[in-house]
CSV table of C-alpha atoms and ligand atoms in Angstrom, one decimal:
chain,number,residue,atom,x,y,z
A,93,UNK,CA,-15.6,1.2,-21.9
A,94,UNK,CA,-13.6,2.9,-19.2
A,95,UNK,CA,-13.4,1.8,-15.7
A,96,UNK,CA,-14.4,3.8,-13.1
A,97,UNK,CA,-11.8,4.4,-10.3
A,98,UNK,CA,-13.0,5.9,-7.0
A,99,UNK,CA,-10.8,7.1,-4.6
A,100,UNK,CA,-12.0,7.2,-1.1
A,101,UNK,CA,-10.0,10.1,0.7
A,102,UNK,CA,-9.2,12.8,-1.5
A,103,UNK,CA,-6.2,14.0,0.6
A,104,UNK,CA,-2.3,14.1,-0.2
A,105,UNK,CA,-2.5,10.7,-1.1
A,106,UNK,CA,-5.9,10.3,-2.7
A,107,UNK,CA,-5.3,14.0,-4.8
A,108,UNK,CA,-1.6,12.4,-6.0
A,109,UNK,CA,-3.4,9.0,-6.9
A,110,UNK,CA,-6.1,10.9,-9.0
A,111,UNK,CA,-3.2,12.7,-10.8
A,112,UNK,CA,-1.3,9.8,-11.9
A,113,UNK,CA,-4.8,8.3,-12.5
A,114,UNK,CA,-5.4,11.2,-14.8
A,115,UNK,CA,-2.1,11.5,-16.2
A,116,UNK,CA,-2.6,7.1,-17.0
A,117,UNK,CA,-5.5,7.5,-18.5
A,118,UNK,CA,-6.4,4.5,-16.4
A,119,UNK,CA,-10.3,5.3,-16.2
A,120,UNK,CA,-12.5,8.0,-14.9
A,121,UNK,CA,-12.0,9.1,-11.4
A,122,UNK,CA,-14.6,9.9,-8.2
A,123,UNK,CA,-12.7,11.3,-5.7
A,124,UNK,CA,-15.4,11.1,-2.6
A,125,UNK,CA,-14.5,12.6,0.8
A,126,UNK,CA,-16.7,13.9,3.7
A,127,UNK,CA,-15.0,17.1,2.8
A,128,UNK,CA,-16.7,17.3,-0.5
A,129,UNK,CA,-15.2,20.9,-1.3
A,130,UNK,CA,-11.8,19.1,-1.1
A,131,UNK,CA,-12.7,16.4,-3.6
A,132,UNK,CA,-14.8,18.6,-6.4
A,133,UNK,CA,-11.6,21.4,-6.2
A,134,UNK,CA,-9.2,18.7,-6.3
A,135,UNK,CA,-11.2,17.2,-9.5
A,136,UNK,CA,-11.4,20.2,-11.0
A,137,UNK,CA,-8.3,21.2,-10.7
A,138,UNK,CA,-6.8,18.1,-12.1
A,139,UNK,CA,-9.3,18.1,-14.9
A,140,UNK,CA,-8.6,21.1,-15.8
A,141,UNK,CA,-5.3,20.0,-16.6
A,142,UNK,CA,-5.9,17.8,-19.1
A,143,UNK,CA,-5.8,20.1,-22.7
A,144,UNK,CA,-1.9,20.9,-21.8
A,145,UNK,CA,-1.2,17.3,-20.8
A,146,UNK,CA,-3.6,16.0,-23.4
A,147,UNK,CA,-5.2,13.4,-21.6
A,148,UNK,CA,-9.3,11.8,-21.9
A,149,UNK,CA,-11.2,10.8,-18.9
A,150,UNK,CA,-13.8,12.0,-16.4
A,151,UNK,CA,-13.0,13.3,-13.0
A,152,UNK,CA,-15.4,14.1,-10.7
A,153,UNK,CA,-15.8,14.9,-6.8
A,154,UNK,CA,-18.5,14.1,-4.3
A,155,UNK,CA,-19.3,12.5,-0.3
A,156,UNK,CA,-22.1,10.6,-1.4
A,157,UNK,CA,-22.0,7.4,-2.1
A,158,UNK,CA,-23.9,6.9,-5.1
A,159,UNK,CA,-22.2,8.6,-7.0
A,160,UNK,CA,-19.2,5.9,-6.1
A,161,UNK,CA,-21.8,3.3,-7.5
A,162,UNK,CA,-20.5,0.0,-9.8
A,163,UNK,CA,-16.4,1.3,-9.1
A,164,UNK,CA,-13.9,-1.4,-10.9
A,165,UNK,CA,-12.0,0.2,-8.3
A,166,UNK,CA,-11.7,1.6,-5.2
A,167,UNK,CA,-9.2,2.6,-3.3
A,168,UNK,CA,-9.0,3.8,0.4
A,169,UNK,CA,-6.7,7.1,2.0
A,170,UNK,CA,-9.1,7.8,4.1
A,171,UNK,CA,-8.3,8.8,7.1
A,172,UNK,CA,-6.2,10.5,9.4
A,173,UNK,CA,-2.0,10.9,8.7
A,174,UNK,CA,0.4,10.3,11.6
A,175,UNK,CA,2.4,13.4,12.8
A,176,UNK,CA,5.9,13.7,14.2
A,177,UNK,CA,6.4,11.4,16.6
A,178,UNK,CA,3.8,9.2,16.3
A,179,UNK,CA,4.0,5.5,15.2
A,180,UNK,CA,1.2,4.5,12.6
A,181,UNK,CA,-0.3,2.2,15.3
A,182,UNK,CA,-1.2,5.0,17.3
A,183,UNK,CA,-3.7,5.8,13.8
A,184,UNK,CA,-5.2,2.8,15.8
A,185,UNK,CA,-8.9,4.6,16.7
A,186,UNK,CA,-9.5,7.0,14.9
A,187,UNK,CA,-9.3,5.0,11.6
A,188,UNK,CA,-11.0,1.9,12.6
A,189,UNK,CA,-14.2,4.1,13.3
A,190,UNK,CA,-13.6,5.6,9.7
A,191,UNK,CA,-12.9,2.5,7.5
A,192,UNK,CA,-15.9,1.1,9.3
A,193,UNK,CA,-18.0,3.9,7.6
A,194,UNK,CA,-16.1,3.3,4.2
A,195,UNK,CA,-16.6,-0.2,4.5
A,196,UNK,CA,-20.3,0.1,4.3
A,197,UNK,CA,-20.8,2.6,1.6
A,198,UNK,CA,-18.9,0.7,-0.3
A,199,UNK,CA,-20.6,-2.8,0.0
A,200,UNK,CA,-23.3,-0.9,-0.1
A,201,UNK,CA,-22.6,0.7,-3.7
A,202,UNK,CA,-19.7,-1.3,-4.8
A,203,UNK,CA,-19.4,-4.7,-3.9
A,204,UNK,CA,-17.8,-5.9,-7.2
A,205,UNK,CA,-14.9,-3.7,-6.6
A,206,UNK,CA,-11.4,-4.4,-6.5
A,207,UNK,CA,-10.6,-2.5,-3.4
A,208,UNK,CA,-6.7,-1.0,-2.5
A,209,UNK,CA,-6.8,0.0,1.3
A,210,UNK,CA,-3.7,2.2,1.7
A,211,UNK,CA,-5.1,3.7,5.3
A,212,UNK,CA,-2.8,2.9,8.4
A,213,UNK,CA,-1.9,0.8,10.3
A,214,UNK,CA,-2.5,-0.5,7.1
A,215,UNK,CA,-2.7,-4.7,8.2
A,216,UNK,CA,-5.3,-4.3,11.0
A,217,UNK,CA,-6.7,-1.3,8.4
A,218,UNK,CA,-6.8,-3.5,5.5
A,219,UNK,CA,-7.9,-7.3,7.6
A,220,UNK,CA,-10.8,-4.4,9.4
A,221,UNK,CA,-12.4,-3.5,5.7
A,222,UNK,CA,-12.9,-7.1,4.7
A,223,UNK,CA,-14.6,-8.3,8.5
A,224,UNK,CA,-16.5,-4.4,7.8
A,225,UNK,CA,-17.4,-5.1,4.4
A,226,UNK,CA,-17.7,-9.0,3.7
A,227,UNK,CA,-16.2,-8.4,0.2
A,228,UNK,CA,-14.2,-11.7,-1.1
A,229,UNK,CA,-10.5,-11.1,0.3
A,230,UNK,CA,-9.3,-11.8,-3.2
A,231,UNK,CA,-10.5,-8.6,-3.8
A,232,UNK,CA,-9.5,-6.7,-0.9
A,233,UNK,CA,-5.6,-5.7,-1.0
A,234,UNK,CA,-3.3,-3.1,1.0
A,235,UNK,CA,-0.2,-1.1,-0.3
A,236,UNK,CA,2.5,-1.1,1.5
A,237,UNK,CA,5.1,-3.4,0.6
A,238,UNK,CA,5.1,-1.5,-3.1
A,239,UNK,CA,6.7,1.4,-1.4
A,240,UNK,CA,8.2,-0.3,1.3
A,241,UNK,CA,10.8,-2.6,-1.6
A,242,UNK,CA,10.7,0.2,-3.2
A,243,UNK,CA,12.8,3.3,-0.5
A,244,UNK,CA,15.2,0.0,-0.3
A,245,UNK,CA,15.5,-0.3,-3.5
A,246,UNK,CA,16.4,3.9,-3.8
A,247,UNK,CA,18.6,4.1,-1.2
A,248,UNK,CA,20.5,0.2,-2.1
A,249,UNK,CA,21.0,2.4,-5.3
A,250,UNK,CA,22.0,5.6,-4.2
A,251,UNK,CA,25.1,3.4,-1.6
A,252,UNK,CA,25.8,1.4,-4.4
A,253,UNK,CA,25.2,3.9,-7.9
A,254,UNK,CA,23.2,1.2,-9.7
A,255,UNK,CA,20.6,2.7,-11.4
A,256,UNK,CA,17.6,1.6,-9.2
A,257,UNK,CA,15.8,-0.6,-12.4
A,258,UNK,CA,19.0,-2.8,-12.0
A,259,UNK,CA,17.5,-3.8,-8.4
A,260,UNK,CA,14.8,-6.2,-7.7
A,261,UNK,CA,14.0,-7.0,-4.0
A,262,UNK,CA,11.4,-7.3,-1.6
A,263,UNK,CA,10.2,-6.2,1.7
A,264,UNK,CA,7.5,-7.9,3.5
A,265,UNK,CA,5.7,-8.7,6.6
A,266,UNK,CA,3.2,-5.8,8.7
A,267,UNK,CA,4.1,-2.2,7.7
A,268,UNK,CA,5.0,-1.2,10.6
A,269,UNK,CA,9.0,-1.0,12.3
A,270,UNK,CA,8.8,-5.2,11.8
A,271,UNK,CA,9.2,-4.9,8.5
A,272,UNK,CA,11.5,-7.7,6.7
A,273,UNK,CA,13.8,-6.9,4.0
A,274,UNK,CA,15.0,-10.1,2.4
A,275,UNK,CA,18.0,-10.0,1.6
A,276,UNK,CA,17.9,-13.4,0.9
A,277,UNK,CA,15.9,-12.4,-2.3
A,278,UNK,CA,17.7,-9.6,-3.2
A,279,UNK,CA,19.4,-9.1,-6.8
A,280,UNK,CA,21.6,-6.9,-8.0
A,281,UNK,CA,22.2,-6.8,-11.3
A,282,UNK,CA,21.5,-9.9,-11.2
A,283,UNK,CA,24.0,-10.9,-8.1
A,284,UNK,CA,22.7,-11.6,-4.8
A,285,UNK,CA,23.8,-9.0,-2.2
A,286,UNK,CA,26.0,-11.2,-0.4
A,287,UNK,CA,27.9,-11.5,-3.5
A,288,UNK,CA,28.3,-7.6,-2.9
A,289,UNK,CA,29.8,-8.1,0.8
A,290,UNK,CA,32.7,-10.6,-0.2
A,291,UNK,CA,33.0,-8.5,-3.1
A,292,UNK,CA,33.7,-5.4,-0.7
A,293,UNK,CA,31.1,-3.0,-2.8
A,294,UNK,CA,29.2,-2.8,0.2
A,295,UNK,CA,29.6,-3.8,4.5
A,296,UNK,CA,27.3,-5.7,6.7
A,297,UNK,CA,26.9,-2.7,8.7
A,298,UNK,CA,25.9,-0.5,6.0
A,299,UNK,CA,23.6,-2.2,4.5
A,300,UNK,CA,22.2,-2.4,8.8
A,301,UNK,CA,22.1,1.0,8.9
A,302,UNK,CA,19.8,1.4,5.0
A,303,UNK,CA,17.3,-1.7,6.0
A,304,UNK,CA,17.0,-0.1,9.5
A,305,UNK,CA,17.0,3.8,6.9
A,306,UNK,CA,13.7,1.9,4.9
A,307,UNK,CA,11.8,0.3,7.8
A,308,UNK,CA,11.2,4.2,9.7
A,309,UNK,CA,11.1,5.5,5.7
A,310,UNK,CA,7.8,7.0,6.7
A,311,UNK,CA,9.0,8.7,10.1
A,312,UNK,CA,11.8,10.1,8.5
A,313,UNK,CA,9.4,11.7,6.1
A,314,UNK,CA,6.6,12.8,8.4
A,315,UNK,CA,9.4,14.7,10.1
A,316,UNK,CA,10.8,17.0,7.2
A,317,UNK,CA,7.2,17.7,6.2
A,318,UNK,CA,5.8,18.1,9.8
A,319,UNK,CA,2.1,18.2,8.8
A,320,UNK,CA,1.1,14.9,6.9
A,321,UNK,CA,3.3,11.9,5.3
A,322,UNK,CA,4.5,10.6,2.5
A,323,UNK,CA,2.3,10.9,-0.8
A,324,UNK,CA,4.1,10.9,-3.9
A,325,UNK,CA,5.6,7.3,-3.6
A,326,UNK,CA,2.4,6.1,-1.7
A,327,UNK,CA,0.5,7.0,-4.5
A,328,UNK,CA,2.7,5.7,-7.4
A,329,UNK,CA,2.5,2.5,-5.4
A,330,UNK,CA,-1.4,1.9,-5.5
A,331,UNK,CA,-1.3,2.9,-9.1
A,332,UNK,CA,0.5,0.1,-9.9
A,333,UNK,CA,-1.2,-2.1,-8.6
A,334,UNK,CA,-4.0,-0.6,-9.7
A,335,UNK,CA,-2.7,-0.7,-13.0
A,336,UNK,CA,-2.1,-4.2,-13.1
A,337,UNK,CA,-5.6,-5.3,-11.7
A,338,UNK,CA,-7.6,-3.2,-15.2
A,339,UNK,CA,-4.8,-3.9,-17.6
A,340,UNK,CA,-4.5,-7.8,-16.1
A,341,UNK,CA,-0.5,-7.2,-16.1
A,342,UNK,CA,-0.8,-10.1,-13.5
A,343,UNK,CA,2.7,-8.2,-11.9
A,344,UNK,CA,4.2,-9.5,-8.9
A,345,UNK,CA,4.1,-7.4,-6.2
A,346,UNK,CA,4.6,-7.5,-2.2
A,347,UNK,CA,0.7,-6.5,-0.7
A,348,UNK,CA,-1.3,-7.4,1.5
A,349,UNK,CA,-2.8,-10.1,1.5
A,350,UNK,CA,-4.7,-12.9,3.4
A,351,UNK,CA,-2.7,-16.0,3.9
A,352,UNK,CA,-4.9,-19.2,4.4
A,353,UNK,CA,-1.8,-21.2,5.5
A,354,UNK,CA,0.8,-19.5,3.2
A,355,UNK,CA,4.3,-18.4,5.1
A,356,UNK,CA,2.4,-21.0,8.3
A,357,UNK,CA,0.1,-17.7,9.0
A,358,UNK,CA,-3.9,-18.3,9.2
A,359,UNK,CA,-6.7,-15.6,8.8
A,360,UNK,CA,-4.5,-12.6,9.1
A,361,UNK,CA,-3.2,-10.4,6.9
A,362,UNK,CA,0.7,-9.3,5.8
A,363,UNK,CA,2.7,-8.2,3.7
A,364,UNK,CA,4.0,-11.2,1.3
A,365,UNK,CA,3.7,-11.0,-2.9
A,366,UNK,CA,1.1,-11.5,-4.7
A,367,UNK,CA,-0.3,-11.9,-8.5
A,368,UNK,CA,-3.0,-9.0,-9.3
A,369,UNK,CA,-4.9,-9.6,-12.1
A,370,UNK,CA,-7.8,-8.7,-13.4
A,371,UNK,CA,-9.1,-11.3,-10.8
A,372,UNK,CA,-7.6,-9.8,-8.1
A,373,UNK,CA,-5.1,-11.5,-5.9
A,374,UNK,CA,-5.0,-14.5,-7.9
A,375,UNK,CA,-1.8,-15.9,-6.1
A,376,UNK,CA,0.7,-15.5,-3.0
A,377,UNK,CA,3.9,-16.8,-4.4
A,378,UNK,CA,5.6,-19.0,-1.7
A,379,UNK,CA,8.8,-17.5,-1.5
A,380,UNK,CA,12.4,-19.5,0.4
A,381,UNK,CA,12.9,-17.7,3.5
A,382,UNK,CA,15.9,-17.6,5.0
A,383,UNK,CA,16.3,-19.4,8.5
A,384,UNK,CA,16.6,-15.3,9.9
A,385,UNK,CA,13.4,-14.2,6.9
A,386,UNK,CA,11.3,-17.2,8.6
A,387,UNK,CA,11.8,-15.8,12.3
A,388,UNK,CA,12.0,-11.7,11.6
A,389,UNK,CA,9.2,-12.6,9.2
A,390,UNK,CA,7.0,-15.1,12.1
A,391,UNK,CA,7.7,-11.4,14.4
A,392,UNK,CA,6.1,-9.3,12.4
A,393,UNK,CA,3.2,-11.1,11.3
A,394,UNK,CA,2.6,-11.7,14.8
A,395,UNK,CA,3.4,-8.0,15.5
A,396,UNK,CA,0.4,-7.3,13.4
A,397,UNK,CA,-1.6,-9.7,15.4
A,398,UNK,CA,-1.3,-8.1,18.9
A,399,UNK,CA,-2.7,-5.4,17.1
A,400,UNK,CA,-5.9,-7.1,15.6
A,401,UNK,CA,-6.4,-8.1,18.6
A,402,UNK,CA,-6.4,-4.4,20.5
A,403,UNK,CA,-8.6,-3.9,17.6
A,404,UNK,CA,-11.6,-6.2,18.4
A,405,UNK,CA,-11.2,-4.1,22.2
A,406,UNK,CA,-11.8,-1.1,20.7
A,407,UNK,CA,-14.6,-2.6,18.2
A,408,UNK,CA,-16.2,-6.1,19.0
A,409,UNK,CA,-17.9,-6.2,15.8
A,410,UNK,CA,-14.2,-7.7,14.7
B,732,A3D,P1,-5.4,13.3,4.2
B,732,A3D,O1,-4.0,14.4,3.9
B,732,A3D,O2,-5.3,13.6,6.0
B,732,A3D,O3,-6.2,12.8,3.7
B,732,A3D,C1,-7.5,11.8,4.5
B,732,A3D,C2,-8.2,12.0,3.9
B,732,A3D,O4,-9.3,11.2,4.1
B,732,A3D,C3,-8.8,13.7,4.0
B,732,A3D,O5,-9.0,14.6,3.0
B,732,A3D,C4,-10.6,13.8,5.3
B,732,A3D,O6,-11.3,14.8,4.8
B,732,A3D,C5,-10.4,12.0,4.8
B,732,A3D,N1,-10.7,11.6,5.3
B,732,A3D,C6,-11.8,11.4,6.8
B,732,A3D,N2,-12.3,10.8,7.7
B,732,A3D,C7,-13.6,10.7,6.1
B,732,A3D,C8,-14.2,9.2,5.9
B,732,A3D,N3,-14.9,8.5,7.2
B,732,A3D,N4,-14.7,9.6,4.8
B,732,A3D,C9,-13.8,9.6,3.4
B,732,A3D,N5,-12.9,10.5,3.4
B,732,A3D,C10,-12.6,10.4,4.9
B,732,A3D,O7,-3.7,12.3,4.6
B,732,A3D,P2,-3.3,11.0,3.3
B,732,A3D,O8,-3.6,11.2,2.1
B,732,A3D,O9,-1.7,12.2,3.4
B,732,A3D,O10,-2.7,9.6,4.2
B,732,A3D,C11,-3.8,9.1,3.9
B,732,A3D,C12,-3.3,7.6,4.7
B,732,A3D,O11,-2.9,7.1,3.9
B,732,A3D,C13,-3.1,8.0,6.6
B,732,A3D,O12,-4.1,7.0,8.3
B,732,A3D,C14,-1.6,8.0,6.3
B,732,A3D,O13,-1.3,7.1,7.6
B,732,A3D,C15,-1.8,6.7,5.3
B,732,A3D,N6,-0.4,6.2,4.8
B,732,A3D,C16,-0.3,5.1,4.5
B,732,A3D,C17,0.8,4.9,3.3
B,732,A3D,C18,1.4,2.9,4.0
B,732,A3D,O14,2.1,3.4,2.9
B,732,A3D,C19,0.4,1.7,3.8
B,732,A3D,C20,1.4,5.6,3.3
B,732,A3D,C21,1.5,7.1,3.5
B,732,A3D,C22,0.2,7.6,4.1
């Protein structure tokens, strides 16, 4: 039987997710939004492309959680995106309220779903979603690391004139300015990045600039767009997670997952490599970090912890 995939939030990312899922025939799509017209309009528009693109799934739009009942996968983008000059953390108060409402809706109607959260500030919102909904921690996961890693790999490929397919890397930690590009685990055509520096293919300084551009990758797009934030690459990243779950691909993907002792942290969500398969987050991969990476990762998780403390002050229910 085809899977039922609900997208909570039918904005820029929600609409793109629906389109990609339709093209891949990953499942039937329900687009949910408080603005019902946007959800219905986008569902109908994408459905009308099915004769051209030759896909065969059902798409519908709604603002009623009953229509999302028994979803297999839920991807959440409900919330407000950044405006130029804003940090992701500035969205905390408003998106926390929205996520509380969403948590209540999905807990009532789809308690067995695999839930992917994309709403910012990501790590704190996904943690709040888990707390509010009480759904199992291995079934609630945040999308950020795939996008941050993808940005880093793209920038490296442009710099080195090497196909993105030949570069492997992870960006981990919190999805904010403190995110950590794991240079020790970065491989380019099988070679460690340190070897490329020795060979004179890239300088340390240039590499530093690329890491910095990755950290500010979202803000660069916000500035260009003037209205709204990135949506194509975020949607593609969310779909990769959904696909690994639906088709039990057991891919190793950097995602915001609940840590219970891994990397020395407890009771907090942060970006780490995980295996996603039919049971959800099936395993957290423990990478060997260099001393510098370990220190940067700790700092990054601490900033997530600080923001979660700020969230608790906003809502004592957390
Ligand atoms: P946008 O196009 O504004 O869509 C958000 C949608 O959410 C709108 O259609 C709203 O009507 C809807 N919405 C608001 N409140 C509710 C509610 N209570 N229930 C259901 N729907 C609601 O934004 P977007 O799609 O560009 O971005 C969505 C979120 O993703 C924002 O918080 C962004 O900051 C975040 N984002 C995260 C990443 C990550 O890598 C984690 C990347 C890019 C954007």
